[in-house]
PDB file of C-alpha atoms in Angstrom:
ATOM      1  CA  UNK W   1       1.783   3.626  12.360  1.00 42.00           C
ATOM      2  CA  UNK W   2       3.473   4.056  15.719  1.00 40.00           C
ATOM      3  CA  UNK W   3       6.627   6.063  16.359  1.00 39.00           C
ATOM      4  CA  UNK W   4       8.512   2.844  17.020  1.00 38.00           C
ATOM      5  CA  UNK W   5       8.076   1.804  13.395  1.00 37.00           C
ATOM      6  CA  UNK W   6      10.722   4.357  12.445  1.00 29.00           C
ATOM      7  CA  UNK W   7      13.358   2.278  14.165  1.00 33.00           C
ATOM      8  CA  UNK W   8      15.612  -0.235  12.427  1.00 33.00           C
ATOM      9  CA  UNK W   9      14.374  -3.559  13.774  1.00 31.00           C
ATOM     10  CA  UNK W  10      13.581  -7.149  12.907  1.00 31.00           C
ATOM     11  CA  UNK W  11      10.029  -8.200  12.128  1.00 30.00           C
ATOM     12  CA  UNK W  12       8.802 -11.775  12.213  1.00 34.00           C
ATOM     13  CA  UNK W  13       5.392 -12.371  10.695  1.00 37.00           C
ATOM     14  CA  UNK W  14       2.927 -14.358  12.759  1.00 39.00           C
ATOM     15  CA  UNK W  15       2.926 -18.075  12.030  1.00 41.00           C
ATOM     16  CA  UNK W  16      -0.799 -17.879  11.297  1.00 42.00           C
ATOM     17  CA  UNK W  17      -0.129 -15.760   8.204  1.00 42.00           C
ATOM     18  CA  UNK W  18       1.721 -18.602   6.528  1.00 53.00           C
ATOM     19  CA  UNK W  19      -0.704 -21.318   7.607  1.00 79.00           C
ATOM     20  CA  UNK W  20      -3.016 -23.315   5.374  1.00 85.00           C
ATOM     21  CA  UNK W  21      -6.509 -21.855   5.526  1.00 90.00           C
ATOM     22  CA  UNK W  22      -9.693 -22.094   3.493  1.00 95.00           C
ATOM     23  CA  UNK W  23     -10.248 -19.646   0.650  1.00 96.00           C
ATOM     24  CA  UNK W  24     -13.234 -17.481   1.693  1.00 95.00           C
ATOM     25  CA  UNK W  25     -14.557 -17.566  -1.890  1.00 96.00           C
ATOM     26  CA  UNK W  26     -14.346 -21.209  -2.978  1.00 96.00           C
ATOM     27  CA  UNK W  27     -13.707 -22.893   0.375  1.00 96.00           C
ATOM     28  CA  UNK W  28     -10.674 -24.892  -0.776  1.00 96.00           C
ATOM     29  CA  UNK W  29      -7.410 -25.033   1.217  1.00 95.00           C
ATOM     30  CA  UNK W  30      -4.786 -22.464   0.269  1.00 93.00           C
ATOM     31  CA  UNK W  31      -1.492 -21.199   1.639  1.00 86.00           C
ATOM     32  CA  UNK W  32      -2.271 -17.895   3.268  1.00 84.00           C
ATOM     33  CA  UNK W  33       1.254 -16.730   2.546  1.00 72.00           C
ATOM     34  CA  UNK W  34       3.950 -18.282   0.326  1.00 50.00           C
ATOM     35  CA  UNK W  35       6.418 -18.588   3.185  1.00 45.00           C
ATOM     36  CA  UNK W  36       6.989 -17.516   6.730  1.00 47.00           C
ATOM     37  CA  UNK W  37       8.740 -14.178   6.579  1.00 56.00           C
ATOM     38  CA  UNK W  38      11.705 -13.222   8.687  1.00 58.00           C
ATOM     39  CA  UNK W  39      13.374 -10.053   7.548  1.00 67.00           C
ATOM     40  CA  UNK W  40      15.408  -7.186   8.854  1.00 77.00           C
ATOM     41  CA  UNK W  41      14.284  -3.694   7.986  1.00 79.00           C
ATOM     42  CA  UNK W  42      17.040  -1.737   6.304  1.00 85.00           C
ATOM     43  CA  UNK W  43      15.171   1.537   5.955  1.00 90.00           C
ATOM     44  CA  UNK W  44      11.626   2.915   5.956  1.00 92.00           C
ATOM     45  CA  UNK W  45      11.266   5.437   3.157  1.00 95.00           C
ATOM     46  CA  UNK W  46       9.331   8.703   3.247  1.00 96.00           C
ATOM     47  CA  UNK W  47       6.241   7.083   1.667  1.00 96.00           C
ATOM     48  CA  UNK W  48       6.426   4.262   4.238  1.00 94.00           C
ATOM     49  CA  UNK W  49       7.871   1.727   1.846  1.00 93.00           C
ATOM     50  CA  UNK W  50       9.853  -0.831   3.827  1.00 89.00           C
ATOM     51  CA  UNK W  51      13.227  -1.775   2.355  1.00 88.00           C
ATOM     52  CA  UNK W  52      14.647  -4.975   3.762  1.00 84.00           C
ATOM     53  CA  UNK W  53      18.057  -6.580   3.694  1.00 79.00           C
ATOM     54  CA  UNK W  54      16.497  -9.591   2.027  1.00 73.00           C
ATOM     55  CA  UNK W  55      13.774  -9.927  -0.612  1.00 68.00           C
ATOM     56  CA  UNK W  56      11.325  -7.274  -1.731  1.00 77.00           C
ATOM     57  CA  UNK W  57       8.250  -7.885   0.418  1.00 80.00           C
ATOM     58  CA  UNK W  58       6.055  -6.479  -2.358  1.00 86.00           C
ATOM     59  CA  UNK W  59       6.534  -9.807  -4.122  1.00 85.00           C
ATOM     60  CA  UNK W  60       4.623 -11.580  -1.368  1.00 83.00           C
ATOM     61  CA  UNK W  61       2.167  -8.869  -0.321  1.00 89.00           C
ATOM     62  CA  UNK W  62      -0.622 -10.368  -2.439  1.00 92.00           C
ATOM     63  CA  UNK W  63      -1.637 -14.020  -2.541  1.00 90.00           C
ATOM     64  CA  UNK W  64      -4.153 -15.747  -4.784  1.00 92.00           C
ATOM     65  CA  UNK W  65      -6.126 -18.950  -4.775  1.00 95.00           C
ATOM     66  CA  UNK W  66      -4.943 -21.352  -7.470  1.00 93.00           C
ATOM     67  CA  UNK W  67      -8.392 -22.963  -7.442  1.00 95.00           C
ATOM     68  CA  UNK W  68     -10.684 -19.989  -8.077  1.00 96.00           C
ATOM     69  CA  UNK W  69      -8.058 -17.213  -8.669  1.00 96.00           C
ATOM     70  CA  UNK W  70      -9.349 -14.946  -5.910  1.00 97.00           C
ATOM     71  CA  UNK W  71      -6.668 -12.340  -5.103  1.00 95.00           C
ATOM     72  CA  UNK W  72      -6.264 -10.887  -1.630  1.00 93.00           C
ATOM     73  CA  UNK W  73      -3.785  -9.673   0.940  1.00 89.00           C
ATOM     74  CA  UNK W  74      -4.964 -12.096   3.607  1.00 88.00           C
ATOM     75  CA  UNK W  75      -7.242 -15.095   3.071  1.00 90.00           C
ATOM     76  CA  UNK W  76      -8.409 -14.887   6.676  1.00 88.00           C
ATOM     77  CA  UNK W  77     -10.183 -11.615   5.937  1.00 89.00           C
ATOM     78  CA  UNK W  78     -13.635 -12.362   4.565  1.00 91.00           C
ATOM     79  CA  UNK W  79     -14.746  -9.758   1.996  1.00 89.00           C
ATOM     80  CA  UNK W  80     -17.504  -7.510   3.281  1.00 85.00           C
ATOM     81  CA  UNK W  81     -19.716  -8.243   0.285  1.00 88.00           C
ATOM     82  CA  UNK W  82     -18.725 -11.875  -0.113  1.00 94.00           C
ATOM     83  CA  UNK W  83     -21.541 -12.778  -2.521  1.00 95.00           C
ATOM     84  CA  UNK W  84     -20.605  -9.957  -4.872  1.00 95.00           C
ATOM     85  CA  UNK W  85     -16.959 -10.994  -4.756  1.00 96.00           C
ATOM     86  CA  UNK W  86     -17.872 -14.636  -5.364  1.00 96.00           C
ATOM     87  CA  UNK W  87     -20.034 -13.737  -8.375  1.00 97.00           C
ATOM     88  CA  UNK W  88     -17.152 -11.725  -9.830  1.00 97.00           C
ATOM     89  CA  UNK W  89     -14.543 -14.433  -9.260  1.00 96.00           C
ATOM     90  CA  UNK W  90     -16.818 -17.041 -10.844  1.00 96.00           C
ATOM     91  CA  UNK W  91     -17.520 -14.863 -13.899  1.00 96.00           C
ATOM     92  CA  UNK W  92     -16.057 -15.702 -17.300  1.00 95.00           C
ATOM     93  CA  UNK W  93     -14.518 -12.259 -17.710  1.00 95.00           C
ATOM     94  CA  UNK W  94     -12.588 -12.630 -14.460  1.00 96.00           C
ATOM     95  CA  UNK W  95     -11.338 -16.149 -15.142  1.00 94.00           C
ATOM     96  CA  UNK W  96     -10.165 -15.115 -18.615  1.00 95.00           C
ATOM     97  CA  UNK W  97      -7.728 -12.718 -16.971  1.00 94.00           C
ATOM     98  CA  UNK W  98      -5.768 -15.702 -15.644  1.00 93.00           C
ATOM     99  CA  UNK W  99      -4.568 -17.233 -18.896  1.00 89.00           C
ATOM    100  CA  UNK W 100      -1.214 -17.280 -17.103  1.00 84.00           C
ATOM    101  CA  UNK W 101      -1.734 -18.961 -13.744  1.00 86.00           C
ATOM    102  CA  UNK W 102       1.728 -17.889 -12.565  1.00 89.00           C
ATOM    103  CA  UNK W 103       1.348 -14.101 -12.767  1.00 92.00           C
ATOM    104  CA  UNK W 104       4.138 -11.645 -12.091  1.00 93.00           C
ATOM    105  CA  UNK W 105       3.863  -9.349  -9.082  1.00 93.00           C
ATOM    106  CA  UNK W 106       2.666  -6.463 -11.265  1.00 94.00           C
ATOM    107  CA  UNK W 107       0.123  -8.677 -13.063  1.00 95.00           C
ATOM    108  CA  UNK W 108      -1.212  -9.862  -9.722  1.00 95.00           C
ATOM    109  CA  UNK W 109      -1.644  -6.249  -8.620  1.00 97.00           C
ATOM    110  CA  UNK W 110      -3.493  -5.510 -11.875  1.00 96.00           C
ATOM    111  CA  UNK W 111      -5.854  -8.443 -11.250  1.00 96.00           C
ATOM    112  CA  UNK W 112      -6.379  -7.235  -7.692  1.00 97.00           C
ATOM    113  CA  UNK W 113      -7.110  -3.701  -8.904  1.00 97.00           C
ATOM    114  CA  UNK W 114      -9.629  -5.031 -11.439  1.00 97.00           C
ATOM    115  CA  UNK W 115     -11.444  -6.828  -8.633  1.00 96.00           C
ATOM    116  CA  UNK W 116     -11.426  -3.732  -6.411  1.00 96.00           C
ATOM    117  CA  UNK W 117     -13.021  -1.681  -9.184  1.00 96.00           C
ATOM    118  CA  UNK W 118     -15.698  -4.277  -9.861  1.00 95.00           C
ATOM    119  CA  UNK W 119     -16.725  -4.565  -6.201  1.00 93.00           C
ATOM    120  CA  UNK W 120     -16.403  -0.794  -5.598  1.00 94.00           C
ATOM    121  CA  UNK W 121     -13.909  -1.002  -2.757  1.00 94.00           C
ATOM    122  CA  UNK W 122     -13.323   1.855  -0.311  1.00 94.00           C
ATOM    123  CA  UNK W 123     -11.082   4.778  -1.371  1.00 97.00           C
ATOM    124  CA  UNK W 124      -8.381   3.922   1.183  1.00 96.00           C
ATOM    125  CA  UNK W 125      -8.023   0.436  -0.280  1.00 95.00           C
ATOM    126  CA  UNK W 126      -7.558   1.934  -3.749  1.00 97.00           C
ATOM    127  CA  UNK W 127      -5.113   4.547  -2.459  1.00 98.00           C
ATOM    128  CA  UNK W 128      -2.951   1.921  -0.772  1.00 96.00           C
ATOM    129  CA  UNK W 129      -2.985  -0.284  -3.867  1.00 97.00           C
ATOM    130  CA  UNK W 130      -2.102   2.558  -6.251  1.00 98.00           C
ATOM    131  CA  UNK W 131       0.745   3.574  -3.954  1.00 98.00           C
ATOM    132  CA  UNK W 132       2.214   0.077  -3.995  1.00 96.00           C
ATOM    133  CA  UNK W 133       1.866  -0.119  -7.762  1.00 97.00           C
ATOM    134  CA  UNK W 134       3.815   3.138  -8.028  1.00 97.00           C
ATOM    135  CA  UNK W 135       6.611   1.392  -6.116  1.00 96.00           C
ATOM    136  CA  UNK W 136       6.590  -1.436  -8.658  1.00 95.00           C
ATOM    137  CA  UNK W 137       6.912   1.035 -11.536  1.00 96.00           C
ATOM    138  CA  UNK W 138       9.724   2.768  -9.651  1.00 95.00           C
ATOM    139  CA  UNK W 139      11.549  -0.562  -9.530  1.00 93.00           C
ATOM    140  CA  UNK W 140      11.123  -0.919 -13.299  1.00 94.00           C
ATOM    141  CA  UNK W 141      12.453   2.581 -13.897  1.00 95.00           C
ATOM    142  CA  UNK W 142       9.133   3.652 -15.421  1.00 97.00           C
ATOM    143  CA  UNK W 143       8.935   7.185 -14.020  1.00 96.00           C
ATOM    144  CA  UNK W 144       5.889   8.202 -16.063  1.00 97.00           C
ATOM    145  CA  UNK W 145       3.750   5.299 -14.816  1.00 98.00           C
ATOM    146  CA  UNK W 146       5.028   5.714 -11.257  1.00 97.00           C
ATOM    147  CA  UNK W 147       3.963   9.377 -11.325  1.00 97.00           C
ATOM    148  CA  UNK W 148       0.590   8.427 -12.821  1.00 98.00           C
ATOM    149  CA  UNK W 149      -0.108   5.929 -10.043  1.00 98.00           C
ATOM    150  CA  UNK W 150       1.002   8.363  -7.364  1.00 98.00           C
ATOM    151  CA  UNK W 151      -1.590  10.780  -8.702  1.00 98.00           C
ATOM    152  CA  UNK W 152      -4.234   8.051  -8.578  1.00 98.00           C
ATOM    153  CA  UNK W 153      -3.260   7.401  -4.954  1.00 98.00           C
ATOM    154  CA  UNK W 154      -3.536  11.120  -4.151  1.00 98.00           C
ATOM    155  CA  UNK W 155      -7.030  11.288  -5.670  1.00 98.00           C
ATOM    156  CA  UNK W 156      -8.237   8.340  -3.612  1.00 98.00           C
ATOM    157  CA  UNK W 157      -6.618   9.586  -0.397  1.00 98.00           C
ATOM    158  CA  UNK W 158      -8.562  12.806  -0.979  1.00 97.00           C
ATOM    159  CA  UNK W 159     -11.756  10.804  -1.515  1.00 97.00           C
ATOM    160  CA  UNK W 160     -11.116   8.986   1.750  1.00 97.00           C
ATOM    161  CA  UNK W 161     -11.173  12.337   3.565  1.00 96.00           C
ATOM    162  CA  UNK W 162     -14.742  12.835   2.345  1.00 94.00           C
ATOM    163  CA  UNK W 163     -15.982   9.573   3.871  1.00 88.00           C
ATOM    164  CA  UNK W 164     -15.861  10.993   7.402  1.00 81.00           C
ATOM    165  CA  UNK W 165     -15.579   9.028  10.657  1.00 84.00           C
ATOM    166  CA  UNK W 166     -11.795   9.360  10.633  1.00 92.00           C
ATOM    167  CA  UNK W 167      -9.691   9.944  13.726  1.00 93.00           C
ATOM    168  CA  UNK W 168      -7.458  13.025  13.855  1.00 93.00           C
ATOM    169  CA  UNK W 169      -4.386  10.841  13.479  1.00 95.00           C
ATOM    170  CA  UNK W 170      -5.849   9.137  10.383  1.00 96.00           C
ATOM    171  CA  UNK W 171      -6.700  12.495   8.821  1.00 97.00           C
ATOM    172  CA  UNK W 172      -3.164  13.764   9.449  1.00 97.00           C
ATOM    173  CA  UNK W 173      -1.719  10.602   7.936  1.00 97.00           C
ATOM    174  CA  UNK W 174      -3.759  11.107   4.772  1.00 98.00           C
ATOM    175  CA  UNK W 175      -2.589  14.717   4.494  1.00 98.00           C
ATOM    176  CA  UNK W 176       0.974  13.494   4.973  1.00 98.00           C
ATOM    177  CA  UNK W 177       0.591  10.970   2.160  1.00 98.00           C
ATOM    178  CA  UNK W 178      -0.832  13.626  -0.156  1.00 98.00           C
ATOM    179  CA  UNK W 179       2.076  15.922   0.703  1.00 98.00           C
ATOM    180  CA  UNK W 180       4.669  13.179   0.213  1.00 98.00           C
ATOM    181  CA  UNK W 181       3.258  11.927  -3.076  1.00 98.00           C
ATOM    182  CA  UNK W 182       2.793  15.461  -4.398  1.00 98.00           C
ATOM    183  CA  UNK W 183       6.428  16.224  -3.582  1.00 98.00           C
ATOM    184  CA  UNK W 184       7.550  13.068  -5.375  1.00 97.00           C
ATOM    185  CA  UNK W 185       5.641  14.312  -8.429  1.00 97.00           C
ATOM    186  CA  UNK W 186       7.334  17.709  -8.206  1.00 97.00           C
ATOM    187  CA  UNK W 187       4.123  19.499  -7.175  1.00 98.00           C
ATOM    188  CA  UNK W 188       5.669  21.337  -4.262  1.00 98.00           C
ATOM    189  CA  UNK W 189       2.909  23.926  -3.704  1.00 98.00           C
ATOM    190  CA  UNK W 190       0.292  21.206  -3.265  1.00 98.00           C
ATOM    191  CA  UNK W 191       2.685  19.299  -1.032  1.00 98.00           C
ATOM    192  CA  UNK W 192       3.194  22.347   1.201  1.00 97.00           C
ATOM    193  CA  UNK W 193      -0.543  23.074   1.488  1.00 98.00           C
ATOM    194  CA  UNK W 194      -1.328  19.493   2.463  1.00 98.00           C
ATOM    195  CA  UNK W 195       1.518  19.358   4.958  1.00 97.00           C
ATOM    196  CA  UNK W 196       0.155  22.391   6.810  1.00 97.00           C
ATOM    197  CA  UNK W 197      -3.120  20.531   7.466  1.00 97.00           C
ATOM    198  CA  UNK W 198      -1.481  17.891   9.674  1.00 97.00           C
ATOM    199  CA  UNK W 199      -1.933  17.957  13.442  1.00 96.00           C
ATOM    200  CA  UNK W 200       1.461  19.129  14.647  1.00 94.00           C
ATOM    201  CA  UNK W 201       0.485  18.422  18.271  1.00 94.00           C
ATOM    202  CA  UNK W 202       1.224  14.763  17.550  1.00 93.00           C
ATOM    203  CA  UNK W 203       5.033  14.299  17.862  1.00 92.00           C
ATOM    204  CA  UNK W 204       5.223  11.875  14.948  1.00 92.00           C
ATOM    205  CA  UNK W 205       3.657  14.374  12.558  1.00 95.00           C
ATOM    206  CA  UNK W 206       5.838  17.211  13.842  1.00 94.00           C
ATOM    207  CA  UNK W 207       8.898  15.146  12.880  1.00 93.00           C
ATOM    208  CA  UNK W 208       7.363  14.323   9.508  1.00 95.00           C
ATOM    209  CA  UNK W 209       6.534  17.989   8.965  1.00 96.00           C
ATOM    210  CA  UNK W 210      10.105  19.028   9.709  1.00 95.00           C
ATOM    211  CA  UNK W 211      11.485  16.413   7.314  1.00 96.00           C
ATOM    212  CA  UNK W 212       9.092  17.224   4.487  1.00 97.00           C
ATOM    213  CA  UNK W 213       9.545  20.981   4.881  1.00 97.00           C
ATOM    214  CA  UNK W 214      13.244  20.643   4.136  1.00 97.00           C
ATOM    215  CA  UNK W 215      12.621  18.354   1.161  1.00 98.00           C
ATOM    216  CA  UNK W 216      10.006  20.704  -0.287  1.00 97.00           C
ATOM    217  CA  UNK W 217      12.232  23.729   0.211  1.00 97.00           C
ATOM    218  CA  UNK W 218      15.058  21.922  -1.593  1.00 97.00           C
ATOM    219  CA  UNK W 219      12.604  20.732  -4.283  1.00 97.00           C
ATOM    220  CA  UNK W 220      13.760  17.188  -3.699  1.00 97.00           C
ATOM    221  CA  UNK W 221      11.583  14.643  -5.556  1.00 97.00           C
ATOM    222  CA  UNK W 222      13.328  11.492  -4.376  1.00 95.00           C
ATOM    223  CA  UNK W 223      12.484   8.920  -1.723  1.00 93.00           C
ATOM    224  CA  UNK W 224      14.421   9.478   1.480  1.00 95.00           C
ATOM    225  CA  UNK W 225      14.848   7.567   4.708  1.00 93.00           C
ATOM    226  CA  UNK W 226      12.410   8.326   7.504  1.00 90.00           C
ATOM    227  CA  UNK W 227      13.839  10.098  10.539  1.00 75.00           C
ATOM    228  CA  UNK W 228      14.403   7.663  13.352  1.00 71.00           C
ATOM    229  CA  UNK W 229      13.176   8.252  16.840  1.00 62.00           C
ATOM    230  CA  UNK W 230      15.813   9.805  19.021  1.00 48.00           C
ATOM    231  CA  UNK W 231      16.569   8.033  22.289  1.00 37.00           C
TER     232      UNK W 231
END
């Protein structure tokens, strides 16, 4: 994420994201996104959740094929192990999950998570998914489940560090996420230790360090607005 993403701005999704494409699993035409998105960012929170002045973009982050029920974030991305994914999607156990073919946002995330587990997705994919599910539980006021899914995200961010081949910036971002999510869980010592592992030579992470240090010192467990880049 670049420094500019801290600024309050307007984002327009590319037209291609809302175009009709072919499902990479069954080959039938699907809408790659429910609608073209045009939204104004209200605030970016400390865990990088984007709050808009319009709808919650979590509701449209996942899409699924109404023909074969494949769930994804972008139909244009072909799964790395497409045959394994296709076998799973065509299985009886997977299809039985879709008794309701108009799933809620949380149900769609649960279906997506089931698929990720079955195909043994990479730790970063799990971490990102668990983080977003924590946001959904936050919205429902379910603090226990939100904390549980933050911990799952932390575990998988840590696993991602063990995969290697990460750039210094990516490593620092993972340590930031672990610090942020630990703080949100009230585990301030772990948050502080993770924060100290970031590369403070990168201006973005120095600003994040300064922000998190204050929050940890105050034992603040809430989501806060990201600091914006000073002109």
